[in-house]
C-alpha positions as a Markdown table, in Angstrom:
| # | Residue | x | y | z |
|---|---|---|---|---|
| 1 | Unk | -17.7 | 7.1 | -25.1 |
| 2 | Unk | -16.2 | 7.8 | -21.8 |
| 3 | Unk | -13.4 | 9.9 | -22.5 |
| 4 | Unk | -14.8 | 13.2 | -20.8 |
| 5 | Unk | -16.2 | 11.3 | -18.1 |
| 6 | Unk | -14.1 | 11.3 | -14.4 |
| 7 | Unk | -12.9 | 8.0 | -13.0 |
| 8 | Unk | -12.0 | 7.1 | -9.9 |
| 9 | Unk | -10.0 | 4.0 | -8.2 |
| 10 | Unk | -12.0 | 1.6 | -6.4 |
| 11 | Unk | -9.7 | -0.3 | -3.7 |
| 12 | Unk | -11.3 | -3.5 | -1.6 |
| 13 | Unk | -10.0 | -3.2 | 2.1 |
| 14 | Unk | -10.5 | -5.7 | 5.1 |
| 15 | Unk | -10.8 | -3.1 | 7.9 |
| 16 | Unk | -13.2 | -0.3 | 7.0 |
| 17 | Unk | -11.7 | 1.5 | 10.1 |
| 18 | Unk | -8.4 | 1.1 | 9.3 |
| 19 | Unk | -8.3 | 2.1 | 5.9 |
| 20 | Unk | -10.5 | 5.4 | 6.5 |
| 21 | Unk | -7.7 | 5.9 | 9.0 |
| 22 | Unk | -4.8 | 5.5 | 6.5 |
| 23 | Unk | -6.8 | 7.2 | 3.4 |
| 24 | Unk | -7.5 | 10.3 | 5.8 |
| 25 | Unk | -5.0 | 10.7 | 7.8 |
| 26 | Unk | -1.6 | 8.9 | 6.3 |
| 27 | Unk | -2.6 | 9.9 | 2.8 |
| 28 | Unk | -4.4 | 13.4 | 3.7 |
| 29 | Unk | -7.5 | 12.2 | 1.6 |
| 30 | Unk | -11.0 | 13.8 | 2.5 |
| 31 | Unk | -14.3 | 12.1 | 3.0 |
| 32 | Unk | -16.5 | 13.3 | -0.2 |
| 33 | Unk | -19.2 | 10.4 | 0.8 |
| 34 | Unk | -19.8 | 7.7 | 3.3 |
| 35 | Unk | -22.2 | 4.9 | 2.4 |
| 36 | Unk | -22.9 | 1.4 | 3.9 |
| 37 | Unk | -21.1 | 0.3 | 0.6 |
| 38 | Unk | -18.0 | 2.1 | 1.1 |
| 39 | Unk | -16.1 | 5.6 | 1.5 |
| 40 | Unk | -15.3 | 7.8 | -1.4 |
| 41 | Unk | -12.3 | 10.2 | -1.0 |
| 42 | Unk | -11.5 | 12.9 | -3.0 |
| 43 | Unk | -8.5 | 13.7 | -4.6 |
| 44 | Unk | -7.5 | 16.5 | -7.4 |
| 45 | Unk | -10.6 | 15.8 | -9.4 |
| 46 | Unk | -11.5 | 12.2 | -8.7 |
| 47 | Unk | -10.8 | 10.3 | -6.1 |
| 48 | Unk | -10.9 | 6.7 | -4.8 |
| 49 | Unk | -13.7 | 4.5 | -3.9 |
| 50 | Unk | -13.0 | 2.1 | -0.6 |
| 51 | Unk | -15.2 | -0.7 | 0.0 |
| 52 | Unk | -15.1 | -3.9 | 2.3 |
| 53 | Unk | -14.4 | -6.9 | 0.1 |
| 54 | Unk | -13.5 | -10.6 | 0.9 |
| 55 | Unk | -10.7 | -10.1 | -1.8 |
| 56 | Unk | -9.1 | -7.6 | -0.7 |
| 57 | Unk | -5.6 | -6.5 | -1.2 |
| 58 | Unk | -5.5 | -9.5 | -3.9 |
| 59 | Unk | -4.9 | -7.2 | -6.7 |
| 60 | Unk | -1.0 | -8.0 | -7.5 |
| 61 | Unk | -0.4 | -4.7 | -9.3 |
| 62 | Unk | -1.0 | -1.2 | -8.8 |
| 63 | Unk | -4.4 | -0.1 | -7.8 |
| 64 | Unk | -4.0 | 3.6 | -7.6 |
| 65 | Unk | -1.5 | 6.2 | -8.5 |
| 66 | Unk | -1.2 | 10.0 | -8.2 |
| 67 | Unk | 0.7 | 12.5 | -9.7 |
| 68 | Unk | 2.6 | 14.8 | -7.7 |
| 69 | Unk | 5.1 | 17.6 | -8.5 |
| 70 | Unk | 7.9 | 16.6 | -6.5 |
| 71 | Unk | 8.0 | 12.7 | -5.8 |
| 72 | Unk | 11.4 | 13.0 | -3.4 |
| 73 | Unk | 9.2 | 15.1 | -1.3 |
| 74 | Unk | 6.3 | 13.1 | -1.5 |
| 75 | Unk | 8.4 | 9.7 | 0.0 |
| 76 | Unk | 10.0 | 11.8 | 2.5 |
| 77 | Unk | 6.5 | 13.0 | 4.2 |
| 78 | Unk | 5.2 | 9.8 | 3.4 |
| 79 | Unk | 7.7 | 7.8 | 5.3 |
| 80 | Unk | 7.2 | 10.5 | 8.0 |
| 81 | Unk | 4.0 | 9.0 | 8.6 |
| 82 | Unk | 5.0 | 5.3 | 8.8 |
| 83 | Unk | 4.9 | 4.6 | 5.2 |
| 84 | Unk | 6.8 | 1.7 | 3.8 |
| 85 | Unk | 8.3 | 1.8 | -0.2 |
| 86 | Unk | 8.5 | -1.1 | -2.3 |
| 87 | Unk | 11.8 | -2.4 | -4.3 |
| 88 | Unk | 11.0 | -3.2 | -7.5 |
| 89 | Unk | 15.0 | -4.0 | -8.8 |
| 90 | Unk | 13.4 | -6.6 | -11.8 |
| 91 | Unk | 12.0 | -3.7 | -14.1 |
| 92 | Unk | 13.9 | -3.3 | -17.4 |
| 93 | Unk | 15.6 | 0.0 | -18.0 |
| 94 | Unk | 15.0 | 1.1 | -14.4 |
| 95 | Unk | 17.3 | 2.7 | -12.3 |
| 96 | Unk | 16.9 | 2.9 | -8.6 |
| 97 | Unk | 17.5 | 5.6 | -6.4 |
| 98 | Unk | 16.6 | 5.0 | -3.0 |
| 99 | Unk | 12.8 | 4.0 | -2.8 |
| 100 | Unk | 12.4 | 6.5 | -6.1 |
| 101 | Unk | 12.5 | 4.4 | -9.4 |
| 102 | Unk | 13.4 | 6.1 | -12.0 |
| 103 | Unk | 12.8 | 5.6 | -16.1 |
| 104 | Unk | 14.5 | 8.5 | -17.6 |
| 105 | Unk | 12.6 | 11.6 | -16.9 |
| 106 | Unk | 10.1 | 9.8 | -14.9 |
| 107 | Unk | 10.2 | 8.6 | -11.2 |
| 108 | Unk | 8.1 | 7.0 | -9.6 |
| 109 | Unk | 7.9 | 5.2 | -6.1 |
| 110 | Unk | 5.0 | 2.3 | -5.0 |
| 111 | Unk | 3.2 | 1.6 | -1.5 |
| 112 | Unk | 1.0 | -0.4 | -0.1 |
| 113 | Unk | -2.2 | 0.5 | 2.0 |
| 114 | Unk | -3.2 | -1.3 | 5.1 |
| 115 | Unk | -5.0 | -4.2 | 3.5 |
| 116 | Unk | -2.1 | -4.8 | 1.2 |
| 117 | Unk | -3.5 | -2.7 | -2.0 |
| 118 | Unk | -0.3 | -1.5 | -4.5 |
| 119 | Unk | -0.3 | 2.1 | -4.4 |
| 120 | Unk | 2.0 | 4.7 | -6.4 |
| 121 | Unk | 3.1 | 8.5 | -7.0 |
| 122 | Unk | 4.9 | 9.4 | -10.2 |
| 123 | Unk | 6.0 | 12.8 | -11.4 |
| 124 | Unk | 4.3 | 12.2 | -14.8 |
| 125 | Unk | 0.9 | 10.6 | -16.1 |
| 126 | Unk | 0.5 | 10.1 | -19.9 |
């Protein structure tokens, strides 16, 4: 039923303000739409949906991910910008490189957004 239809993330923030700030600039994200409900940004083909919420950055696992060609890359201009990576050294079968975790031909690194919100990047989706 909704197999051809686009999706998008949809993160709760604290700080409107600071999250647009992160999204845009940090992350390199543009503004698609701007609402009193919250801020789409648009990414590849979809994008992800931010929205002030009471709960936010409760969400104990990852919220978002993209998929990008060269994830060592990725970290590097990442953590150029102030970005922090998460160790995750309790994952079975995962070695870790660095803030890169890798699972044979796949690597992936996690990071969180301003409000606490689990974000990734990967080399491979699916």
């Amino acid at each position: 039923m909704l197999g051809n239809n686009d999706v998008c993330a949809c993160l709760a923030v604290k700080d409107m303000d600071a999250a647009t700030k992160f999204y845009k600039e940090t992350l390199g994200l543009e503004v698609a739409d701007e609402s009193p409900g919250g801020t789409f940004f648009k990414s590849g083909s979809g994008g992800v949906f931010v929205y002030p919420s009471q709960f936010a950055g409760s969400n104990k696992a990852t919220a978002a991910a993209w998929q990008v060609d060269d994830v060592e890359a990725a970290v590097e201009e990442l953590k150029g910008k102030g970005v922090a990576f998460e160790q995750y050294d309790d994952m079975p079968e995962v070695e870790r490189d660095g803030d890169i975790h890798k699972m044979g031909d796949l690597k992936a690194a996690w990071f969180r957004d301003p409000d606490g919100n689990i974000l990734n990047i990967v080399n491979q989706m699916g």
